[in-house]
Amino acid sequence: MEKEIVTLKEKLNVVGKPKRRVDAKEKVIGKALYVDDLRFPGMLYGKVKRSIYPRARIRVIDTSKAKALKGVVAVLTAKDIPGKNMVPIIVEDMPLLAEREVRYIGEALALVAASSKRTAEEALKLIKVDYEPLTPVTSPIDALKNTSPKIYGENNIVISYKLRKGDVESGFREADVIIEREYRTGYQEHVYLEPQGIIAVPGPNGSMVIYGSLQCPHYVQKAVSYVTGIGMNKVRVVQVETGGGFGGKEDVPSWVAGYTAVLAYRTNKPVKLIYDREEDILSTSKRHPAIIKYRTGAKKTGELTAVEVKYILDAGAYATLSIPVLWRGTVHAVGPYKCPNIKVDSLAVATNKVPCGAFRGFGTPQVIFAHESQMDLLAEEIGMDPIDLRLKNALEEGDQTATGQVLRESVGLKETIRRAAELSNWHRKRREYSLLKGVKRRGIGISTVFYGVSLGAAGKHLDKAASLVHVFPDGSVVVFQSLTEIGQGQRTVIAQIASESLGVKFEDVYVQQADTSIVPDSGPTVASRGTLMPGMAVIDACKRIKKRLAAVAAEMLNTTPENLVFENGEVYNVYKPGKGMLFKEVVKEAYNRRVNLGAEGWFEAPFTSFNPETGQGEPYFVYSYATHIAEVEVDVETGKVDVLKVTAVHDSGKIINPATASGQVEGGILQGLGYALMEELQEKDGYILNPNLTDYLIPTSMDAPEIEVSFVEARYSKGPFGAKGIGEPSIMPTAAAILNAVSHAIGVRVFSLPATPEKIYWTIKGSGRYT
Amino acid sequence: MYINRVNTKILPVEFKYFAPKTVSEAASILNRYGEEVRILAGGTDLLVKVKQRLIEPKYILNVKGIEELRFIEDRSGEIGVGAATKLSELVGSEIIKEKLPVLHEAAEAVGSVQIRNMGTIGGNLCNASPASDLAPPLLVLNTSVKAYSSSGERVIPLEKFFLGPGETVLKPDELLVEIKIPCPPEGTGMSFLKVARTSMDLAKANVAVAIKLDGNTVKLCRIAMGSVAPTPIRLFQTEKILLGSEFTDGKIERAVQTASEEIKPITDIRSTAEYRREVSKVLVRRALKKAYERVKEGEING
């Protein structure tokens, strides 16, 4: 009997269904309000005066002429900041406004608030900065030289990590084959559709409300409190509709809001600050450029015996998020493979360039490009099919990762590889494409990855989530949680989880946008944690309410609470289906009996650990897995690549919404395609040469390949309905799969990203093939 | 909190805006304000530049509302196209598709649907971008353009129209009104090819070819390229290699070599000079072969 009930309750009505995005209609018809759509009485327009040198001493900032301009209300420099001149991120090294020295082009020096945007822009021109230019350091290799000027700490190293397992030297001695190569990757700009934007509104009793386009409201709350000196209890951050983030709105809004809040504080007026695209590209974070030296040892039969990695990130002028980005990259440096002997050394190095930060994948796409290229080189060297080599080394349940973590559950990796091979007709195409002659050559390539879901041991103090759920007398439900909808479908997925948990209709659940005054600090919306963490907190709250309702319903239906099923807005006795009541009838009765119909939910991330000396431990509590197989056609006379198809198989545990999950994967693939082939931020001596979308190119719908998505649902026992995370794994394998396919097509390999037509052309030319 | 109905970011400069309905009205505005006027004939280049404040025009003259500038006429032996004809109208025109298929192909290669719905043929030419996709095919078609001003009209061969990036021979009071395209002689084979960074991007290099044969002897040969010199150019030296001789692989290779010496590519944000030179060879070779194939197809299809 017991068993039968469990089966019934496991039947899912809303979770696992492709529910339409709750925010889709308003966004499609243009009704949704973004930050620039909002206006407040008396609102001023903010602008930021920025450095034009990569490194210079500031002698004087003369604001007198700007202040005298009609319509200008405030011109502020570092000394006018009411609180600390510091943006709190992980370490405190970055001032809100540079005071004595500027460290990158685009660094903020002064702020203007004026009655119109145009006046604010005019005022910027009137601020005179007297600089003493200093020699900039713009490459991490230069920065590491003894002779380099010291621009960060004693040695220009922002952070370093090491990971040690077994003994690599003996591992290489055991190897029949050793592959050693160096890889380089470039910047990637997020190009979220909506640039950065914040409105700060001073309120009564010295309070301040921040409306903004952002991922992490609790970060912004802390930063605003820091720079204004206002207590966190009087700073309220409300996220408005946000036009994309991809990590670019993780830390950056903390300083955009900092500027805006300081202006609002000093003028006592609402202030709006919206970045132009150029300003956004010049001054906000990007994916770190990287240098990866990779050495892989293996047996003739394919088993990895040793992996040694040196991973260097170009951090830019301040630490911002380089610390966790490098950590994640270090932990993932070996890929989803078993290997007994591992040595990883990683460094994030300061340069006089815009600080790099979070970007979907967070320090992993760079090392994935390296380890997946290495796997193909190894396969070639020992004459093994790339799929077979990966299957031979791929992690499965009971195996140990590079950090010595034993994977106890939810490891769908091998199935992603097998299914991707099958769906893409790998073996047939691999053979047929190899035989092609002529100008257009085709190739097929694979890349496979794992991804530690949520913040892991490095961010464990932040890894928690809260929710607040209210059921109203009409049977409708409101859910508050403070992870953000940034285009990924988060609110829809949370509504599905709440609806399934309470057994109410999906349409009867409304999920509010994040507001720091309502929900306790739930950490950031990053690390593919937007489903798992708040989902568990929402289930927790729903369970509490359901328990109270069940007590009432059991009485009404003359049974015990254990026999009740809450489903699709109805409540019934499992032994008497069809003779139940409506959910709202139960709610009404409970309401009249003065039952508390609101509850708070809470979830703390499961155990994680990390030993800083050895890198060993359980850095993440669970992993998602993914395999992408890309097919390309390369014009060997011009180097132009057309990506024909990407087959993507993901294990992200139970998929709450297959439509939004597929959307994530498709978007990730396109972003990964741009990273692989097109997106090239050109920088010279600290100057970005193409800070606009005419010259920095991202893929358009016309560049999109055919995409086939499939899910392996290896459920995770501590996730909501078995879910893990999908956002970042979506992009992680793509670039490496495309580059492996290009290499299969042309018979030579490109060792740096992006693989532009020119780079491919010269690689072919240099190889002496096709002459 | 109110909904913001004040646009805060499209164009950061103030200007006076004219939207005349006739060519003579437009001409008198140009006559009055001369160099201070920028003509809006699409906006896909102008508005981007204004937005980035690369230019801050005092007056903007929108010619897209002038109906008499929007036409495609078959005048037996010549196709006349109004300067404000949209690129999407060129793409959709049966006359262009049938009589000037190479122009159809080139127009289709410009930007995206949205860009083609905004941009016009006159705007494309007057913008004088070295990377114009329309210029090479129009050059090999021996196109002329008609300029109009309050003091009269003149016809200018397209070959003489471009002076440098963003510069044409038009005087400040002149308005481009018509593009006059002679139909190529019966049996001419033509082709257009382009290499760009993404599907929507400007060309790293592009090429148009027109050839006609007598037997296998080249009787007509015109080749034009974009993005490989300060203006779109005809490759006269390369044409001479082929003109009057047999169309053979050897000749093609000599032509390709000459083309790579005749062009003057530069390194910029979109490409390096070296790559442009290399890829130009590929484009010229492929375009010649494609044009040749079309000649042969034409012979078969009669």
Short mmCIF file of N, CA and C in Angstrom, two decimals, chain A residues 217-286:
data_model
loop_
_atom_site.label_atom_id
_atom_site.label_comp_id
_atom_site.label_asym_id
_atom_site.label_seq_id
_atom_site.Cartn_x
_atom_site.Cartn_y
_atom_site.Cartn_z
N PRO A 217 21.16 40.59 -6.55
CA PRO A 217 20.67 41.71 -5.76
C PRO A 217 21.36 41.85 -4.40
N HIS A 218 21.73 40.74 -3.79
CA HIS A 218 22.36 40.84 -2.46
C HIS A 218 23.77 41.42 -2.53
N TYR A 219 24.48 41.17 -3.63
CA TYR A 219 25.79 41.80 -3.84
C TYR A 219 25.63 43.32 -3.94
N VAL A 220 24.61 43.71 -4.72
CA VAL A 220 24.39 45.14 -4.96
C VAL A 220 24.01 45.84 -3.65
N GLN A 221 23.19 45.17 -2.86
CA GLN A 221 22.77 45.74 -1.57
C GLN A 221 23.99 46.04 -0.69
N LYS A 222 24.90 45.07 -0.65
CA LYS A 222 26.10 45.25 0.18
C LYS A 222 26.96 46.40 -0.36
N ALA A 223 27.12 46.44 -1.69
CA ALA A 223 27.98 47.46 -2.28
C ALA A 223 27.41 48.85 -2.05
N VAL A 224 26.11 49.00 -2.22
CA VAL A 224 25.48 50.31 -2.04
C VAL A 224 25.62 50.75 -0.59
N SER A 225 25.43 49.83 0.32
CA SER A 225 25.59 50.14 1.74
C SER A 225 27.03 50.60 2.04
N TYR A 226 27.98 49.89 1.46
CA TYR A 226 29.41 50.23 1.62
C TYR A 226 29.72 51.66 1.19
N VAL A 227 29.31 52.00 -0.05
CA VAL A 227 29.77 53.28 -0.60
C VAL A 227 28.94 54.46 -0.11
N THR A 228 27.71 54.21 0.34
CA THR A 228 26.90 55.33 0.83
C THR A 228 26.95 55.44 2.36
N GLY A 229 27.33 54.36 3.01
CA GLY A 229 27.30 54.36 4.47
C GLY A 229 25.92 54.11 5.04
N ILE A 230 24.93 53.89 4.18
CA ILE A 230 23.57 53.60 4.65
C ILE A 230 23.54 52.14 5.13
N GLY A 231 22.87 51.89 6.24
CA GLY A 231 22.78 50.52 6.74
C GLY A 231 22.10 49.61 5.74
N MET A 232 22.47 48.32 5.73
CA MET A 232 21.88 47.40 4.76
C MET A 232 20.36 47.32 4.95
N ASN A 233 19.88 47.59 6.18
CA ASN A 233 18.44 47.53 6.42
C ASN A 233 17.67 48.62 5.70
N LYS A 234 18.38 49.67 5.28
CA LYS A 234 17.70 50.76 4.56
C LYS A 234 18.03 50.78 3.07
N VAL A 235 18.76 49.79 2.62
CA VAL A 235 19.03 49.67 1.18
C VAL A 235 18.20 48.51 0.64
N ARG A 236 17.33 48.85 -0.29
CA ARG A 236 16.47 47.83 -0.88
C ARG A 236 16.80 47.71 -2.36
N VAL A 237 17.10 46.50 -2.80
CA VAL A 237 17.44 46.30 -4.21
C VAL A 237 16.33 45.49 -4.87
N VAL A 238 15.76 46.09 -5.92
CA VAL A 238 14.69 45.44 -6.67
C VAL A 238 15.21 45.17 -8.08
N GLN A 239 15.20 43.92 -8.45
CA GLN A 239 15.62 43.60 -9.81
C GLN A 239 14.46 43.86 -10.75
N VAL A 240 14.69 44.64 -11.82
CA VAL A 240 13.65 44.79 -12.84
C VAL A 240 14.01 43.85 -14.00
N GLU A 241 13.12 43.76 -14.97
CA GLU A 241 13.39 42.85 -16.09
C GLU A 241 14.81 43.09 -16.59
N THR A 242 15.51 42.02 -16.82
CA THR A 242 16.93 42.12 -17.14
C THR A 242 17.19 41.47 -18.49
N GLY A 243 17.77 42.26 -19.38
CA GLY A 243 18.01 41.76 -20.74
C GLY A 243 19.31 41.02 -20.89
N GLY A 244 19.44 39.93 -20.17
CA GLY A 244 20.62 39.08 -20.31
C GLY A 244 21.70 39.43 -19.31
N GLY A 245 22.50 38.42 -18.95
CA GLY A 245 23.58 38.63 -17.98
C GLY A 245 24.81 37.83 -18.34
N PHE A 246 24.69 36.50 -18.38
CA PHE A 246 25.78 35.59 -18.74
C PHE A 246 26.99 35.74 -17.83
N GLY A 247 26.80 36.26 -16.64
CA GLY A 247 27.92 36.52 -15.73
C GLY A 247 28.32 37.99 -15.73
N GLY A 248 28.00 38.69 -16.79
CA GLY A 248 28.37 40.10 -16.93
C GLY A 248 27.61 41.00 -15.97
N LYS A 249 26.53 40.48 -15.38
CA LYS A 249 25.82 41.28 -14.40
C LYS A 249 25.90 40.63 -13.03
N GLU A 250 27.02 39.89 -12.82
CA GLU A 250 27.27 39.31 -11.51
C GLU A 250 27.90 40.35 -10.58
N ASP A 251 29.11 40.81 -10.93
CA ASP A 251 29.78 41.77 -10.06
C ASP A 251 29.65 43.21 -10.54
N VAL A 252 29.58 43.40 -11.85
CA VAL A 252 29.60 44.77 -12.39
C VAL A 252 28.48 45.67 -11.83
N PRO A 253 27.23 45.17 -11.72
CA PRO A 253 26.19 46.06 -11.19
C PRO A 253 26.51 46.60 -9.79
N SER A 254 27.39 45.94 -9.06
CA SER A 254 27.77 46.46 -7.75
C SER A 254 28.40 47.83 -7.88
N TRP A 255 29.25 48.03 -8.90
CA TRP A 255 29.82 49.38 -9.02
C TRP A 255 28.95 50.32 -9.83
N VAL A 256 28.19 49.81 -10.78
CA VAL A 256 27.25 50.70 -11.48
C VAL A 256 26.25 51.26 -10.46
N ALA A 257 25.76 50.40 -9.58
CA ALA A 257 24.84 50.85 -8.54
C ALA A 257 25.56 51.75 -7.54
N GLY A 258 26.84 51.45 -7.30
CA GLY A 258 27.63 52.30 -6.41
C GLY A 258 27.70 53.73 -6.92
N TYR A 259 28.01 53.90 -8.21
CA TYR A 259 28.06 55.26 -8.80
C TYR A 259 26.70 55.94 -8.64
N THR A 260 25.66 55.20 -9.03
CA THR A 260 24.31 55.78 -9.07
C THR A 260 23.85 56.16 -7.66
N ALA A 261 24.12 55.28 -6.70
CA ALA A 261 23.69 55.53 -5.32
C ALA A 261 24.41 56.73 -4.72
N VAL A 262 25.70 56.87 -5.02
CA VAL A 262 26.45 58.01 -4.50
C VAL A 262 25.90 59.32 -5.08
N LEU A 263 25.58 59.30 -6.37
CA LEU A 263 24.98 60.49 -6.98
C LEU A 263 23.62 60.79 -6.36
N ALA A 264 22.81 59.76 -6.16
CA ALA A 264 21.48 59.96 -5.58
C ALA A 264 21.60 60.45 -4.14
N TYR A 265 22.57 59.94 -3.43
CA TYR A 265 22.79 60.34 -2.04
C TYR A 265 23.16 61.82 -1.97
N ARG A 266 24.10 62.23 -2.83
CA ARG A 266 24.58 63.62 -2.79
C ARG A 266 23.57 64.61 -3.34
N THR A 267 22.75 64.21 -4.29
CA THR A 267 21.79 65.16 -4.87
C THR A 267 20.42 65.04 -4.20
N ASN A 268 20.23 63.95 -3.47
CA ASN A 268 18.92 63.63 -2.88
C ASN A 268 17.81 63.56 -3.94
N LYS A 269 18.17 63.11 -5.11
CA LYS A 269 17.21 62.96 -6.23
C LYS A 269 17.38 61.56 -6.83
N PRO A 270 16.31 61.03 -7.42
CA PRO A 270 16.50 59.78 -8.16
C PRO A 270 17.51 60.00 -9.30
N VAL A 271 18.37 59.06 -9.51
CA VAL A 271 19.37 59.18 -10.58
C VAL A 271 19.34 57.92 -11.42
N LYS A 272 19.33 58.12 -12.72
CA LYS A 272 19.38 56.98 -13.66
C LYS A 272 20.74 56.96 -14.34
N LEU A 273 21.35 55.79 -14.38
CA LEU A 273 22.63 55.65 -15.08
C LEU A 273 22.54 54.44 -16.01
N ILE A 274 22.57 54.72 -17.31
CA ILE A 274 22.50 53.64 -18.30
C ILE A 274 23.78 53.71 -19.13
N TYR A 275 24.44 52.58 -19.28
CA TYR A 275 25.66 52.55 -20.09
C TYR A 275 25.33 52.53 -21.57
N ASP A 276 26.18 53.22 -22.36
CA ASP A 276 26.15 53.02 -23.81
C ASP A 276 26.86 51.71 -24.11
N ARG A 277 26.65 51.19 -25.29
CA ARG A 277 27.29 49.92 -25.63
C ARG A 277 28.82 50.05 -25.58
N GLU A 278 29.33 51.13 -26.12
CA GLU A 278 30.79 51.28 -26.17
C GLU A 278 31.38 51.35 -24.76
N GLU A 279 30.71 52.14 -23.92
CA GLU A 279 31.14 52.28 -22.53
C GLU A 279 31.07 50.91 -21.84
N ASP A 280 30.04 50.16 -22.17
CA ASP A 280 29.86 48.85 -21.57
C ASP A 280 30.99 47.91 -21.98
N ILE A 281 31.30 47.89 -23.28
CA ILE A 281 32.36 46.98 -23.74
C ILE A 281 33.72 47.41 -23.18
N LEU A 282 33.97 48.72 -23.12
CA LEU A 282 35.27 49.20 -22.65
C LEU A 282 35.49 48.93 -21.17
N SER A 283 34.44 49.08 -20.37
CA SER A 283 34.69 49.17 -18.93
C SER A 283 34.15 48.01 -18.10
N THR A 284 33.43 47.07 -18.71
CA THR A 284 32.88 45.99 -17.89
C THR A 284 33.63 44.68 -18.12
N SER A 285 33.38 43.73 -17.22
CA SER A 285 34.15 42.48 -17.21
C SER A 285 33.94 41.64 -18.45
N LYS A 286 34.87 40.75 -18.70
CA LYS A 286 34.79 39.81 -19.83
C LYS A 286 35.37 38.47 -19.44
#
